[in-house]
PDB file of C-alpha atoms in Angstrom:
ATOM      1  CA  UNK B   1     -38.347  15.853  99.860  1.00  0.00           C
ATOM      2  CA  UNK B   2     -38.225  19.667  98.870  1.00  0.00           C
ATOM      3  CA  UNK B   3     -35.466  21.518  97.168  1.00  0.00           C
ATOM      4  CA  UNK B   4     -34.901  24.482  95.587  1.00  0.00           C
ATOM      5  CA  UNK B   5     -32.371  24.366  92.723  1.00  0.00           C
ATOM      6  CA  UNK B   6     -29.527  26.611  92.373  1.00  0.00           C
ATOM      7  CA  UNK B   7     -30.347  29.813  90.417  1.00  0.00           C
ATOM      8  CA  UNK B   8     -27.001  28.683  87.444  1.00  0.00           C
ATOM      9  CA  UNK B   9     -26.618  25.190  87.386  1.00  0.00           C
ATOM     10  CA  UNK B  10     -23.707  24.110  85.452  1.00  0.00           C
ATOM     11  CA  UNK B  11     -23.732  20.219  84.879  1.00  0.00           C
ATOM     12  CA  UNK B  12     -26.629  17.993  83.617  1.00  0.00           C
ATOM     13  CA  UNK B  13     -29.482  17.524  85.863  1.00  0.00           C
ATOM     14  CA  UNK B  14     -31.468  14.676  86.189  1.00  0.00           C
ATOM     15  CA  UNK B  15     -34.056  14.226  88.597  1.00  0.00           C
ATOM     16  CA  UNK B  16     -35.216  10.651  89.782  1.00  0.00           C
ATOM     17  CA  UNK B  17     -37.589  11.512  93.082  1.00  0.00           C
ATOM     18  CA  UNK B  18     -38.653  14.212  94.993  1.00  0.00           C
ATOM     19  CA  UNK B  19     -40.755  17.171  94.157  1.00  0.00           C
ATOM     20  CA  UNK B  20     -38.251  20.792  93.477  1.00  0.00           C
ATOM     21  CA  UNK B  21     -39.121  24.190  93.171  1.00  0.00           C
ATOM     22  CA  UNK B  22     -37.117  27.087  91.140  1.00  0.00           C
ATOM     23  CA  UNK B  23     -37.012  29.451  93.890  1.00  0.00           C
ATOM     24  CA  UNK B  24     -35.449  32.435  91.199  1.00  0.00           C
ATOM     25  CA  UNK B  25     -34.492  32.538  87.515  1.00  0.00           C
ATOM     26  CA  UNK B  26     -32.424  28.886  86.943  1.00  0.00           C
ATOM     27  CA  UNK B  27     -30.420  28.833  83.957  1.00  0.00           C
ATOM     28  CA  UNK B  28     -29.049  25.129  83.619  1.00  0.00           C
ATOM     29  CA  UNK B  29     -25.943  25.100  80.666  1.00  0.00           C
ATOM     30  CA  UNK B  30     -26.328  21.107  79.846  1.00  0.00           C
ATOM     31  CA  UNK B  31     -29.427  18.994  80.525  1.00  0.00           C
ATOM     32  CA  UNK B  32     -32.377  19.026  82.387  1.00  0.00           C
ATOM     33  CA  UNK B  33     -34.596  15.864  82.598  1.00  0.00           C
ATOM     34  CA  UNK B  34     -37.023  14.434  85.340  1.00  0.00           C
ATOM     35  CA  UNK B  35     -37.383  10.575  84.989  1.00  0.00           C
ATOM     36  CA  UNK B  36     -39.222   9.467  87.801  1.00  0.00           C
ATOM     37  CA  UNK B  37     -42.954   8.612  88.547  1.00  0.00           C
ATOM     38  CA  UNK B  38     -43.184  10.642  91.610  1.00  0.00           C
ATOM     39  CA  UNK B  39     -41.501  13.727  90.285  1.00  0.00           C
ATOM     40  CA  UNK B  40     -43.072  17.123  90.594  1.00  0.00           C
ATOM     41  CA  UNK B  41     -40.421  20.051  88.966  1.00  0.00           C
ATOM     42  CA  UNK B  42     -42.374  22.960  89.784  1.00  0.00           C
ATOM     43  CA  UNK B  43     -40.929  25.967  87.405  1.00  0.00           C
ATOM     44  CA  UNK B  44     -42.719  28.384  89.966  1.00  0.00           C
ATOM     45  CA  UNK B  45     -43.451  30.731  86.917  1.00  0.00           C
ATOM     46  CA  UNK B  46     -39.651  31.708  86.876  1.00  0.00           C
ATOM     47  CA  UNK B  47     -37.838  32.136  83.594  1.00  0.00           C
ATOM     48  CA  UNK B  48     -35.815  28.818  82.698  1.00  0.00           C
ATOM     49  CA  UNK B  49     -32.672  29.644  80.516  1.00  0.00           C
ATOM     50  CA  UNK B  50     -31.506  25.939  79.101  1.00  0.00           C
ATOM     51  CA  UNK B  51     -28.617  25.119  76.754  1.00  0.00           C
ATOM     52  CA  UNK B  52     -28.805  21.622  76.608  1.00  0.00           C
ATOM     53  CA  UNK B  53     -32.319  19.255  75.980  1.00  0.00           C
ATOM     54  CA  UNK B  54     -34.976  19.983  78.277  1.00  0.00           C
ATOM     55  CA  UNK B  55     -36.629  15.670  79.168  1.00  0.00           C
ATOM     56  CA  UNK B  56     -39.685  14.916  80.922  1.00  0.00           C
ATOM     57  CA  UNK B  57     -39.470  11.064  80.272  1.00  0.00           C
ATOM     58  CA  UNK B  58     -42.019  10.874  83.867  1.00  0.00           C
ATOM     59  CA  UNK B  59     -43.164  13.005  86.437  1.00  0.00           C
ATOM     60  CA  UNK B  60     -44.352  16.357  86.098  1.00  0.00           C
ATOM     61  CA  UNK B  61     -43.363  19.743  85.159  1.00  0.00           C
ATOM     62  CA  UNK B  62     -45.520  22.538  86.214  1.00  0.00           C
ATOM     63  CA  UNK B  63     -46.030  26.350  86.130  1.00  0.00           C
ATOM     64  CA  UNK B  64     -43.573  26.790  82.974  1.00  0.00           C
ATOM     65  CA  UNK B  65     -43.584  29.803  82.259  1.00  0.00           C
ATOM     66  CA  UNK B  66     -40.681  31.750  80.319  1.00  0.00           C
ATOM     67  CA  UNK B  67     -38.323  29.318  78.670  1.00  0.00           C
ATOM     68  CA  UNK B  68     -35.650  30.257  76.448  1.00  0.00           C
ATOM     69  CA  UNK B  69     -33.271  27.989  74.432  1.00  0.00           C
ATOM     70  CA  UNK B  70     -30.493  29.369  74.147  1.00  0.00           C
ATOM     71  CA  UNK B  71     -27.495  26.310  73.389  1.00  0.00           C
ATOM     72  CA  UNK B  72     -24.913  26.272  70.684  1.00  0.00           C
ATOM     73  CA  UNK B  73     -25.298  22.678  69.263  1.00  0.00           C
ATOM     74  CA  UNK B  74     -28.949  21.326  68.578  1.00  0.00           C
ATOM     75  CA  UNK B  75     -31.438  21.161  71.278  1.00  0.00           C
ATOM     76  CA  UNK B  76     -34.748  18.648  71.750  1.00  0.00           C
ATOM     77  CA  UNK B  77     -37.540  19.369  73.575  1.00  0.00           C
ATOM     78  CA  UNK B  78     -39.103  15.452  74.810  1.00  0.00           C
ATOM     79  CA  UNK B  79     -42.436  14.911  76.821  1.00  0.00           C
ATOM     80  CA  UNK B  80     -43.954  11.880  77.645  1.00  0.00           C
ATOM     81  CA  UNK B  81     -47.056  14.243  78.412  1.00  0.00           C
ATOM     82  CA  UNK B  82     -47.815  17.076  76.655  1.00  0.00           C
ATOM     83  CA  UNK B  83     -46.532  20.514  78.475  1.00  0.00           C
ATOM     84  CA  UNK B  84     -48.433  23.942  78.834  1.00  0.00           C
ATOM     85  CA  UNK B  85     -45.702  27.204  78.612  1.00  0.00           C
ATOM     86  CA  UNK B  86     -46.384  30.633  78.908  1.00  0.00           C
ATOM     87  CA  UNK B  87     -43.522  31.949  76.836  1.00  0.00           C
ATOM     88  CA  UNK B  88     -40.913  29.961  74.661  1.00  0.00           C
ATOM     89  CA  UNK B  89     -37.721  31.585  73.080  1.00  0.00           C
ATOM     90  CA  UNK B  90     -35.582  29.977  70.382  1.00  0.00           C
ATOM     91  CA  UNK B  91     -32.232  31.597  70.381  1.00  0.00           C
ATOM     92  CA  UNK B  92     -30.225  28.378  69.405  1.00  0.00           C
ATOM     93  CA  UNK B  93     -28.769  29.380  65.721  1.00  0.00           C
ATOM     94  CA  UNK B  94     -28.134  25.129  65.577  1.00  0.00           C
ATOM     95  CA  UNK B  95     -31.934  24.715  66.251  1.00  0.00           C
ATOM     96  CA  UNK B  96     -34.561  23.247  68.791  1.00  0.00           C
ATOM     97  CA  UNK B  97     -36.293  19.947  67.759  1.00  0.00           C
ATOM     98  CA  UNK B  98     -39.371  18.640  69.763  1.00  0.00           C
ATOM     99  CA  UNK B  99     -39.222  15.130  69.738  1.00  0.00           C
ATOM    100  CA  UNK B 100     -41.894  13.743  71.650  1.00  0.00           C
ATOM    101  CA  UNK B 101     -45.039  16.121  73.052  1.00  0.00           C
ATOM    102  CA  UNK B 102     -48.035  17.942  71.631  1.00  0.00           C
ATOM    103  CA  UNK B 103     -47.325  21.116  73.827  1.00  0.00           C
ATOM    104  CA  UNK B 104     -49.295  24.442  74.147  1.00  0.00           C
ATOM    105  CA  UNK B 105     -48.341  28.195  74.822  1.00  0.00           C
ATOM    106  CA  UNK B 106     -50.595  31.030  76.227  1.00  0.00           C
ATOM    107  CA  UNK B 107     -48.191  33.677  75.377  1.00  0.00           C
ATOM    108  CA  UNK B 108     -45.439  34.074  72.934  1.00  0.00           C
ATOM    109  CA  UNK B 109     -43.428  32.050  71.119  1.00  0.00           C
ATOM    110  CA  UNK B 110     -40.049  33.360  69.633  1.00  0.00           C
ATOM    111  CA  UNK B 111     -37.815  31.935  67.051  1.00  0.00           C
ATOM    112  CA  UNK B 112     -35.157  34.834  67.234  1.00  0.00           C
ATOM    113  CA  UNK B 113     -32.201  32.412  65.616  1.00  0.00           C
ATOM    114  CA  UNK B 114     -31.975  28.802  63.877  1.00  0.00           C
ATOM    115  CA  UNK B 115     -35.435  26.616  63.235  1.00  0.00           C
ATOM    116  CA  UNK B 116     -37.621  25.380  65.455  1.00  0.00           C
ATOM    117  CA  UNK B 117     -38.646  22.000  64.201  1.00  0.00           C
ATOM    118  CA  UNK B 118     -42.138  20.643  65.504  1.00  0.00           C
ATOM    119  CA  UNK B 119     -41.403  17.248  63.508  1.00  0.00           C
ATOM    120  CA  UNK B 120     -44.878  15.628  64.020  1.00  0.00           C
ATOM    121  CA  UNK B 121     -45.445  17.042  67.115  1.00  0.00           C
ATOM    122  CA  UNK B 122     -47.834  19.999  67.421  1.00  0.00           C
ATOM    123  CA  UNK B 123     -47.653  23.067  69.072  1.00  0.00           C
ATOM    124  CA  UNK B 124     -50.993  24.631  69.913  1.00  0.00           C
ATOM    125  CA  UNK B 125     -51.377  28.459  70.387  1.00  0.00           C
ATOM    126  CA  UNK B 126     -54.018  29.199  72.927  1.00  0.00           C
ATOM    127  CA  UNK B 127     -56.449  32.213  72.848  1.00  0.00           C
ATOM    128  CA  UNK B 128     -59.388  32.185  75.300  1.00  0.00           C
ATOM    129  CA  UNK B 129     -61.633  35.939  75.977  1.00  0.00           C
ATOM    130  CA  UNK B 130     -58.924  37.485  78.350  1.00  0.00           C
ATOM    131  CA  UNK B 131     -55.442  36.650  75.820  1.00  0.00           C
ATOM    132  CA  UNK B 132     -54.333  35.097  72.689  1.00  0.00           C
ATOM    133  CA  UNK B 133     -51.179  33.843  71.927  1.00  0.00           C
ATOM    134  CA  UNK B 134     -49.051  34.899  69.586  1.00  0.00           C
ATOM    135  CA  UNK B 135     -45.874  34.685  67.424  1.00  0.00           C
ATOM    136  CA  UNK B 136     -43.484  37.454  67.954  1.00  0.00           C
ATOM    137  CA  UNK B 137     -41.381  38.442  65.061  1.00  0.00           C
ATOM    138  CA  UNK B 138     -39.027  36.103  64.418  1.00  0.00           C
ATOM    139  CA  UNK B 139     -35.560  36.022  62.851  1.00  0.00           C
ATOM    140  CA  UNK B 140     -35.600  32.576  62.607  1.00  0.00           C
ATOM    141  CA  UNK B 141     -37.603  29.714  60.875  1.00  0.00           C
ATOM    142  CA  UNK B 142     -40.239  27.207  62.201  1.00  0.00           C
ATOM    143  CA  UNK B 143     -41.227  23.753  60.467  1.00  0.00           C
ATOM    144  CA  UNK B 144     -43.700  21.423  61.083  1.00  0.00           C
ATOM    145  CA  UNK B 145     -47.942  21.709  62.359  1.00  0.00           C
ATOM    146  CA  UNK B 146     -49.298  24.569  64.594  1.00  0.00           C
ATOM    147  CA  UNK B 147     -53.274  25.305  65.947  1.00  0.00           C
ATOM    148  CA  UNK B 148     -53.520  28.640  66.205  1.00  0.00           C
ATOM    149  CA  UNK B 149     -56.432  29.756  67.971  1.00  0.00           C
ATOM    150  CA  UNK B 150     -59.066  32.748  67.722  1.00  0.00           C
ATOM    151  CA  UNK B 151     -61.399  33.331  69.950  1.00  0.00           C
ATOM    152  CA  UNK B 152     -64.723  34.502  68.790  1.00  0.00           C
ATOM    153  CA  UNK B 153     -67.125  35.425  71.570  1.00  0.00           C
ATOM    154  CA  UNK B 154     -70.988  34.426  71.386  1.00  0.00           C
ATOM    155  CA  UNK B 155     -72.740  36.334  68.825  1.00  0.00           C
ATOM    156  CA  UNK B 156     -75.176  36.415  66.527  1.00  0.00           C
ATOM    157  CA  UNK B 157     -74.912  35.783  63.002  1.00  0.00           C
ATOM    158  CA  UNK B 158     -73.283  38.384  61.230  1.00  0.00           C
ATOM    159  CA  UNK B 159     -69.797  39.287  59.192  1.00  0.00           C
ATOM    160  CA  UNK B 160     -66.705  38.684  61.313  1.00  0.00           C
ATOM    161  CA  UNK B 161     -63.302  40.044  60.884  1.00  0.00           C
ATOM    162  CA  UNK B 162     -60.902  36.793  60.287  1.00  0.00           C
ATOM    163  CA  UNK B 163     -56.874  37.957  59.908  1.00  0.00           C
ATOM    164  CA  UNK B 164     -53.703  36.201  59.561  1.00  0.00           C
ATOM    165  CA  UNK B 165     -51.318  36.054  61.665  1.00  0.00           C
ATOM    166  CA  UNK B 166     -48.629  36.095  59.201  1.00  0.00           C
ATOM    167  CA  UNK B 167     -47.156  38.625  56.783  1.00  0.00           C
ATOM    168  CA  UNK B 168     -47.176  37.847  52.896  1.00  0.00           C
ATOM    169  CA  UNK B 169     -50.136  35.826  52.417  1.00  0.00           C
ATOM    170  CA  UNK B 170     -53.316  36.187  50.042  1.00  0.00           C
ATOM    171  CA  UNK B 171     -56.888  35.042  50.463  1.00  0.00           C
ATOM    172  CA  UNK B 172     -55.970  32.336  47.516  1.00  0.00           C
ATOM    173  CA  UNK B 173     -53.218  30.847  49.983  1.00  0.00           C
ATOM    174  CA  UNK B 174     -55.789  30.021  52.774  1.00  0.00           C
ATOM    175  CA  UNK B 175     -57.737  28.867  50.206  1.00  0.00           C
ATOM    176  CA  UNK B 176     -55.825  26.082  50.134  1.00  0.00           C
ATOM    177  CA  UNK B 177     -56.216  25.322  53.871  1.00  0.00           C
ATOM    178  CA  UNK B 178     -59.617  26.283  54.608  1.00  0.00           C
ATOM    179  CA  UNK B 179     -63.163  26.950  53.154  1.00  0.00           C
ATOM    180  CA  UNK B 180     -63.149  30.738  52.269  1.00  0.00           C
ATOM    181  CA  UNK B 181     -66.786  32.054  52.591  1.00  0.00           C
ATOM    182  CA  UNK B 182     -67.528  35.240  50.325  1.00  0.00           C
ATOM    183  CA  UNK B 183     -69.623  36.333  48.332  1.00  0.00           C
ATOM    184  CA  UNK B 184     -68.405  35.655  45.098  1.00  0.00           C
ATOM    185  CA  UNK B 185     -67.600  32.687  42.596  1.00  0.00           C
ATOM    186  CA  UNK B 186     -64.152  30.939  42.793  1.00  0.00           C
ATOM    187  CA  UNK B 187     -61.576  33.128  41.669  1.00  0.00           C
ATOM    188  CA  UNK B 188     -63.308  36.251  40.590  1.00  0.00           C
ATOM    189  CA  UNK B 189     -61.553  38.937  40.366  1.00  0.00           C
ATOM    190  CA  UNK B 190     -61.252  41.352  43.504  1.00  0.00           C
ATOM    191  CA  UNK B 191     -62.266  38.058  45.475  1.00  0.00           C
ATOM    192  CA  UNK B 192     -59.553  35.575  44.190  1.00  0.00           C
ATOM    193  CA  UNK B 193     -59.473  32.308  46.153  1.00  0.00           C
ATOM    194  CA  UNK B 194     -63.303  33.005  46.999  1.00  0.00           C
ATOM    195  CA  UNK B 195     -65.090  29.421  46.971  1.00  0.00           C
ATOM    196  CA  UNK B 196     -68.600  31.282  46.743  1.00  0.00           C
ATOM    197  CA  UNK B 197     -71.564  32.493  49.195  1.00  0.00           C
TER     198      UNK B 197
END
């Protein structure tokens, strides 16, 4: 069967069959979860507005694109698979947890209230030669394990410009998460955190 949910959808929805398509923006204020084999949710790169948990406990959920979080008790994000989004927005001042999913975003990801807590999940932001995702400023706080990718397109051998996408930081604190290449003995100064050529 084919449906198209309603654009506000004000009780919690749980899918068991069928494949549905968000014709518009949907904003759902309790639950959505899909919990069948067969199930194909097709976002239909529309923005999703949810205030309750967003479940995926089977099935699939395709073409997410902007989803905001937006509740005013504590969310959870839970994927039996792991979930690609273009854009995710944390507005919930209570939080957003994932509980279950190693998920991925090509776009932006914004914690404007509360803390959005990974757990030991991983959240994975993609950067290929045409975009790189990114994380917008923030009002709020994120815990937990991110990949954040740079891409760096074929080239020879050479010095490369290597940034971080975060405010506040010296070379000494990446030293403690990656090998620093420079040319110049540990800790010198005007190179401190430098582990040497």
């Amino acid at each position: 069967s084919i449906a198209t949910l309603n654009s506000t959808n004000t009780s919690t929805v749980n899918i068991t069959n069928g494949t549905y398509t968000i014709g518009t923006s949907a904003t759902f204020t309790h639950n959505l979860t899909t919990n069948g084999a067969g199930v194909i949710l097709d976002l239909n790169g529309k923005p999703l507005t949810i205030a309750g948990n967003l479940t995926n406990t089977a099935g699939t959920i395709s073409n997410a694109a902007a989803v905001t979080f937006n509740g005013t008790t504590a969310q959870t994000i839970s994927f039996v698979t792991n979930q690609t989004f273009t854009d995710i927005t944390s507005s919930n001042a209570m939080g957003v947890s994932i509980t279950s999913g190693n998920h991925t975003i090509s776009n932006s990801l914004t914690v404007s209230a509360g803390n959005l807590n990974v757990g030991s999940n991983l959240i994975t932001l993609t950067s290929d030669a045409t975009k790189t995702a990114y994380i917008a400023q923030s009002a709020g706080t994120m815990s937990g394990s991110m990949i954040i990718q740079r891409f760096v397109s074929a080239r020879p051998t050479n010095y490369h410009d290597f940034s971080s996408p975060v405010a506040g930081t010296t070379i000494d604190d990446w030293d403690n998460e990656l090998y620093m290449s420079i040319g110049a003995p540990n800790n010198v100064p005007g190179y401190p955190g430098g582990d040497g050529t």
